[in-house]
Amino acid sequence: MSYAQDALKEIFREVVKRNPNEPEFHQAVQEIFDSLEPVIEKHPEFIERGIVKSIVEPERIIKFRVPWVDDNGKVQINRGYRIQFNSAIGPYKGGLRFHPSVYEGIIKFLGFEQIFKNSLTGLPIGGGKGGSDFDPHGKSDAEVMRFCQSFMTELYRYIGKDVDVPAGDIGVGGREIGFLYGQYKRITGLYEGVLTGKGIPFGGSLARTEATGFGLCYFTAAVLADHNESFAGKTVVVSGSGNVAIFANQKATELGAKVVAMCDSNGYIYDKNGIDLDAVKAIKIRDRKRIKEYLTYHPEAEYHEGCKGIWTIPCDIALPCATQNEIDEESAKILVANGCKCLCEGANMPSTPEAIAVFQKAGILFGPAKAANAGGVATSALEMSQNSMRLSWTFEEVDAKLKGIMENIYRNISAAAKEYGMEGNLAAGANIAGFMKVANAMMAQGLV
Ligand code: NDP
Ligand code: 2IT
C-alpha cells in the first residue's frame, strides 16, 4: 500500500472510532478520502502537518434542548444542533434541517460536505450545518413559530453575520427563516444578515428561492454542452417536490426538457405528458399537501406509493432532489439499463457509493452534489454581499451571477480531475478542487 493510502486509511479508522454509529458521516468522509490519494502523493505535508486529521474534526458542535408548547397545550421537547465545521475560508455557512431523522451524524455529514461545496463556489464561506429532529409536517403555523422562536432563543448566541450564517434545507423554507430572523432581531436588537433565504422585504435576495434548482440545471447544462448535448427534447425524472425539485423542474422545462415524474416521502407521480408544475406548486407550496393530490388536477396521471419506484421510469437525465441515499445500487442499475445518460445530484449525497460505482462503470455523466447543488449556498453568499452593501440586485443580475458561478464550478472541477489523472471523473475533481483551497488556507493559518 502507498504512503497516501496508508495514511488515509489510518485517519479513516480513527474517524469511525471517534464518531460511532454515524454511517452517513463515515460515508461522506470515505467519499472525499477516495479521491485524495493522488493529492497526498503530491502533498504529503497535508498529512504531516495534520490538515487531513483536522478537517474531519468539527471546530465546534453545539447541541441544545428546544422546548415548546403545541396547540393542545402539551409540552414538546426537541433537540437542536449546530455544527461549526470549518472556518478556514470564511464564516460558517450552511442550512438548517428540520426532519425527524435528524441526529448528530446527519448534521455532521451535511456540515462536512458543506466545507468542500462552499469552497467550490469561489466565495468566502466556511462550512457549517444545523437543524433539529422537529417535524414541521402537520404542524400549525403557530406551532412552527413557537418552535422556531425557542430554537433561536438558544442558537442566537452562537451565530452572527460574520460568525455563522444559517439558511434553509429540508423542512426549513421562507416561513421558518422569517420566524427565526424575527426572534434573532428581537433578542439581539440587530438588523443584520445573520440568516439567508430571508423574505425579499427584509433583506432576502431575489433568486435565492430558485437558486439551488436553477443552479443544478445550469451545472447540468454545462456538463451536457461539453459533450455536445443539451436539455432540449430530453426526458427528465426529478425526485422530491420541495424547494430544490420544484425549481429544477422549472429550469429544466425552460431549457426544453420534459419532466415526467416527481415524488414526496409517500410516493411518486408519473405524468407522461409532462408534470404540470403549477399544480405541484399549488399542492406543495400553497397548500402544504401530499403529492398524491396531483391526481385531483390530472386524473390521467399515475400515482404509486413508495419513492424508490421513481427510478424505474425511463429517462435521459435524472436529477435526484429529495434526500441522502435515495438511489441505491439496484436503482442505479435500472436507471442505466433504461438508458439514462446523465445524473446530477440536487440533494446532498443522494447516491450510495455502490450507485456511484454503477454510474461510473457505465460511463454516464455524473455530477456530484457538492458541485451540482452549490448554487443555493452560492446565492446565499450573494445575499450576504447585498446585505453588507445595504443594496439589492435585480433577479436578472443574481441569476446571471449564479449561472456564471455554476459554469465556473464545472470548469474548475473538470480541470482538477484532469490535473490529477482522472479526466471526466467529476466526483474526484470536485473533492480535490474543494479540498485544495481549504487545506491551503488551513496550512497558512497554522494549527488552530
Ligand atoms: P424541502 O423540504 O423543500 O423538500 C424536500 C423534498 O424531499 C420533499 O418533497 C420531501 O417529501 C422529500 N423528502 C425529504 N425527506 C425524504 C425522505 N426521507 N424520503 C423521501 N423523500 C423525502 O427540502 P429541499 O428541497 O430544500 O432539499 C432537498 C435536498 O436538497 C436535500 O438533500 C437538501 O439537503 C438539498 N439541498 C438543499 C438546498 C437548498 O437551498 N434548499 C441547497 C443544496 C442542497 P415530503 O414533502 O414528503 O417531506
Ligand atoms: O445544502 C446546502 O447547501 C443548503 N442547504 C443551502 C445552504 C445555504 O447556506 O444556503
Coordinates of N, CA, C and O in Angstrom, one line a residue, residues 45-130:
E45 N 2.6 16.9 2.9 CA 2.5 17.9 4.1 C 1.1 18.0 4.6 O 0.9 18.3 5.8
F46 N 0.1 17.6 3.8 CA -1.3 17.7 4.3 C -1.5 16.6 5.4 O -2.4 16.8 6.2
I47 N -0.8 15.5 5.3 CA -0.8 14.5 6.4 C 0.1 14.9 7.5 O -0.3 15.0 8.7
E48 N 1.4 15.3 7.1 CA 2.4 15.5 8.1 C 2.0 16.7 9.0 O 2.4 16.7 10.2
R49 N 1.4 17.7 8.5 CA 1.0 18.9 9.3 C -0.4 18.8 9.8 O -1.0 19.8 10.3
G50 N -1.0 17.6 9.8 CA -2.2 17.4 10.5 C -3.5 18.0 9.8 O -4.5 18.1 10.4
I51 N -3.4 18.4 8.5 CA -4.5 19.0 7.9 C -5.7 18.0 7.7 O -6.8 18.3 8.0
V52 N -5.3 16.8 7.2 CA -6.4 15.8 7.0 C -7.1 15.4 8.3 O -8.3 15.3 8.4
K53 N -6.3 15.2 9.3 CA -6.8 14.9 10.6 C -7.7 16.0 11.2 O -8.7 15.7 11.9
S54 N -7.3 17.2 11.0 CA -8.1 18.3 11.5 C -9.4 18.5 10.7 O -10.4 18.9 11.3
I55 N -9.3 18.3 9.4 CA -10.5 18.7 8.6 C -11.7 17.8 8.9 O -12.8 18.2 8.6
V56 N -11.5 16.6 9.4 CA -12.6 15.7 9.7 C -13.1 15.9 11.1 O -14.1 15.2 11.6
E57 N -12.5 16.8 11.9 CA -13.0 17.1 13.2 C -13.7 18.5 13.3 O -13.0 19.5 12.9
P58 N -14.9 18.6 13.6 CA -15.6 19.9 13.6 C -14.9 20.8 14.6 O -14.5 20.4 15.6
E59 N -14.9 22.1 14.2 CA -14.3 23.1 15.1 C -15.1 23.2 16.4 O -14.6 23.4 17.5
R60 N -16.4 23.0 16.2 CA -17.3 23.2 17.4 C -18.7 22.5 17.1 O -19.2 22.6 16.0
I61 N -19.2 21.7 18.1 CA -20.5 21.1 18.0 C -21.4 21.7 19.1 O -21.1 21.6 20.3
I62 N -22.5 22.3 18.7 CA -23.5 22.9 19.7 C -24.7 22.0 19.6 O -25.3 21.7 18.6
K63 N -25.2 21.6 20.8 CA -26.3 20.7 20.9 C -27.2 21.2 22.0 O -26.7 21.4 23.1
F64 N -28.5 21.4 21.8 CA -29.3 22.0 22.8 C -30.7 21.5 22.8 O -31.2 20.9 21.9
R65 N -31.4 21.8 24.0 CA -32.8 21.4 24.1 C -33.7 22.5 23.5 O -33.4 23.7 23.7
V66 N -34.7 22.1 22.9 CA -35.7 23.0 22.3 C -37.1 22.7 22.8 O -37.8 21.9 22.3
P67 N -37.5 23.4 23.9 CA -38.8 23.1 24.5 C -39.8 24.1 23.8 O -39.5 25.2 23.6
W68 N -41.0 23.6 23.6 CA -42.1 24.4 23.0 C -43.4 23.8 23.4 O -43.5 22.7 23.8
V69 N -44.5 24.6 23.2 CA -45.8 24.1 23.6 C -46.7 24.0 22.4 O -46.8 24.9 21.6
D70 N -47.3 22.8 22.2 CA -48.1 22.6 21.0 C -49.5 23.2 21.2 O -49.8 23.8 22.2
D71 N -50.3 23.1 20.1 CA -51.6 23.8 20.1 C -52.6 23.2 21.2 O -53.6 23.8 21.5
N72 N -52.3 22.0 21.7 CA -53.1 21.4 22.7 C -52.6 21.7 24.1 O -53.1 21.2 25.1
G73 N -51.6 22.6 24.2 CA -51.0 23.0 25.5 C -50.0 22.0 26.1 O -49.6 22.1 27.2
K74 N -49.7 21.0 25.2 CA -48.7 20.0 25.7 C -47.3 20.4 25.4 O -47.0 20.9 24.4
V75 N -46.4 20.2 26.4 CA -45.0 20.5 26.3 C -44.3 19.5 25.3 O -44.5 18.3 25.5
Q76 N -43.6 20.0 24.4 CA -42.8 19.2 23.4 C -41.3 19.5 23.6 O -41.0 20.6 23.8
I77 N -40.5 18.5 23.5 CA -39.1 18.7 23.6 C -38.4 18.1 22.4 O -38.5 17.0 22.1
N78 N -37.7 19.0 21.7 CA -36.8 18.5 20.6 C -35.4 18.8 20.8 O -35.0 19.4 21.8
R79 N -34.6 18.3 19.9 CA -33.1 18.6 20.0 C -32.7 19.5 18.9 O -33.1 19.3 17.8
G80 N -31.8 20.5 19.2 CA -31.3 21.4 18.2 C -29.8 21.1 18.1 O -29.1 20.7 19.1
Y81 N -29.3 21.4 16.9 CA -27.9 21.2 16.6 C -27.3 22.3 15.8 O -28.1 22.8 14.9
R82 N -26.1 22.7 16.0 CA -25.4 23.5 15.0 C -23.9 23.0 15.0 O -23.3 23.0 16.1
I83 N -23.4 22.5 13.9 CA -22.0 22.1 13.8 C -21.3 23.1 13.0 O -21.5 23.3 11.8
Q84 N -20.3 23.8 13.7 CA -19.5 24.8 13.0 C -18.2 24.0 12.6 O -17.3 23.8 13.4
F85 N -18.2 23.6 11.4 CA -17.2 22.6 11.0 C -15.9 23.2 10.6 O -14.8 22.7 11.1
N86 N -15.9 24.2 9.8 CA -14.6 24.7 9.3 C -14.7 26.1 8.9 O -15.6 26.5 8.1
S87 N -13.8 27.0 9.5 CA -13.9 28.4 9.2 C -12.6 28.9 8.5 O -12.3 30.1 8.6
A88 N -11.9 28.0 7.8 CA -10.6 28.4 7.2 C -10.8 29.5 6.1 O -10.0 30.4 6.0
I89 N -11.9 29.4 5.4 CA -12.0 30.3 4.2 C -13.2 31.3 4.4 O -13.5 32.1 3.5
G90 N -13.9 31.3 5.6 CA -14.9 32.3 5.8 C -15.8 31.9 7.0 O -15.6 30.8 7.5
P91 N -16.8 32.8 7.3 CA -17.7 32.4 8.4 C -18.4 31.1 8.1 O -18.7 30.8 6.9
Y92 N -18.8 30.4 9.1 CA -19.5 29.1 8.9 C -20.8 29.5 8.1 O -21.5 30.4 8.4
K93 N -21.1 28.6 7.2 CA -22.3 28.9 6.3 C -22.9 27.6 5.9 O -22.2 26.6 5.5
G94 N -24.2 27.4 6.1 CA -24.9 26.2 5.7 C -26.3 26.2 6.3 O -26.6 27.0 7.2
G95 N -27.1 25.3 5.8 CA -28.5 25.3 6.2 C -28.9 24.7 7.5 O -28.0 24.2 8.2
L96 N -30.2 24.8 7.8 CA -30.8 24.1 9.0 C -31.8 23.1 8.4 O -32.6 23.5 7.5
R97 N -31.7 21.9 8.9 CA -32.7 20.9 8.5 C -33.6 20.5 9.7 O -33.1 20.2 10.7
F98 N -34.9 20.6 9.4 CA -35.9 20.2 10.4 C -36.5 18.9 9.8 O -37.4 18.9 8.9
H99 N -36.2 17.8 10.4 CA -36.8 16.5 9.9 C -36.6 15.5 11.0 O -35.6 15.5 11.7
P100 N -37.6 14.6 11.2 CA -37.5 13.6 12.4 C -36.2 12.7 12.3 O -35.8 12.2 13.3
S101 N -35.6 12.6 11.1 CA -34.4 11.7 11.0 C -33.2 12.4 11.5 O -32.1 11.8 11.5
V102 N -33.2 13.7 11.8 CA -32.0 14.4 12.2 C -31.4 13.9 13.5 O -32.1 13.8 14.5
Y103 N -30.1 13.6 13.5 CA -29.4 13.4 14.7 C -27.9 13.9 14.4 O -27.7 14.4 13.3
E104 N -27.0 13.8 15.3 CA -25.7 14.4 15.2 C -25.0 13.9 13.9 O -24.4 14.7 13.2
G105 N -25.2 12.6 13.5 CA -24.5 12.1 12.4 C -24.9 12.7 11.0 O -24.1 12.9 10.1
I106 N -26.2 13.0 10.9 CA -26.7 13.6 9.7 C -26.2 15.1 9.6 O -25.7 15.5 8.5
I107 N -26.2 15.8 10.7 CA -25.7 17.2 10.6 C -24.2 17.2 10.4 O -23.7 18.0 9.7
K108 N -23.5 16.2 10.9 CA -22.1 16.1 10.7 C -21.7 15.8 9.2 O -20.9 16.4 8.6
F109 N -22.5 14.9 8.6 CA -22.2 14.6 7.2 C -22.5 15.8 6.4 O -21.8 16.2 5.5
L110 N -23.6 16.5 6.7 CA -24.0 17.7 5.9 C -23.0 18.8 6.1 O -22.6 19.5 5.1
G111 N -22.5 19.0 7.3 CA -21.6 20.1 7.6 C -20.2 19.8 6.9 O -19.6 20.7 6.4
F112 N -19.9 18.5 6.9 CA -18.6 18.1 6.3 C -18.7 18.4 4.7 O -17.8 19.0 4.2
E113 N -19.7 18.0 4.1 CA -19.9 18.2 2.7 C -19.9 19.7 2.4 O -19.4 20.2 1.3
Q114 N -20.5 20.5 3.3 CA -20.6 21.9 3.1 C -19.3 22.6 3.0 O -19.1 23.6 2.2
I115 N -18.3 22.1 3.7 CA -16.9 22.7 3.6 C -16.4 22.8 2.2 O -16.0 23.8 1.7
F116 N -16.6 21.6 1.5 CA -16.0 21.5 0.1 C -16.9 22.2 -0.9 O -16.4 22.8 -1.8
K117 N -18.2 22.1 -0.7 CA -19.1 22.7 -1.6 C -18.9 24.2 -1.6 O -18.8 24.9 -2.6
N118 N -18.8 24.8 -0.4 CA -18.7 26.2 -0.2 C -17.4 26.7 -0.8 O -17.3 27.7 -1.4
S119 N -16.3 25.9 -0.7 CA -15.0 26.2 -1.3 C -15.2 26.2 -2.8 O -14.6 27.1 -3.5
L120 N -15.9 25.3 -3.4 CA -16.1 25.3 -4.9 C -16.8 26.5 -5.4 O -16.6 26.9 -6.6
T121 N -17.6 27.1 -4.6 CA -18.4 28.3 -5.1 C -17.4 29.5 -5.4 O -17.8 30.4 -6.1
G122 N -16.2 29.4 -4.8 CA -15.2 30.5 -5.1 C -15.5 31.7 -4.2 O -14.8 32.7 -4.3
L123 N -16.5 31.6 -3.3 CA -16.9 32.7 -2.4 C -16.3 32.5 -1.0 O -16.1 31.3 -0.6
P124 N -16.2 33.5 -0.2 CA -15.5 33.3 1.1 C -16.5 32.8 2.2 O -17.0 33.6 3.1
I125 N -16.8 31.5 2.2 CA -17.7 30.9 3.2 C -17.1 29.6 3.7 O -16.7 28.8 2.9
G126 N -17.2 29.5 5.0 CA -16.8 28.2 5.7 C -17.9 27.2 5.7 O -19.0 27.5 5.1
G127 N -17.7 26.1 6.4 CA -18.7 25.1 6.4 C -19.4 24.9 7.7 O -18.7 24.8 8.7
G128 N -20.7 24.8 7.7 CA -21.5 24.5 8.9 C -22.9 24.0 8.5 O -23.3 24.1 7.4
K129 N -23.5 23.4 9.5 CA -24.9 22.9 9.3 C -25.6 22.8 10.6 O -24.9 22.6 11.6
G130 N -26.9 22.8 10.6 CA -27.6 22.6 11.9 C -29.0 22.1 11.6 O -29.3 21.7 10.5

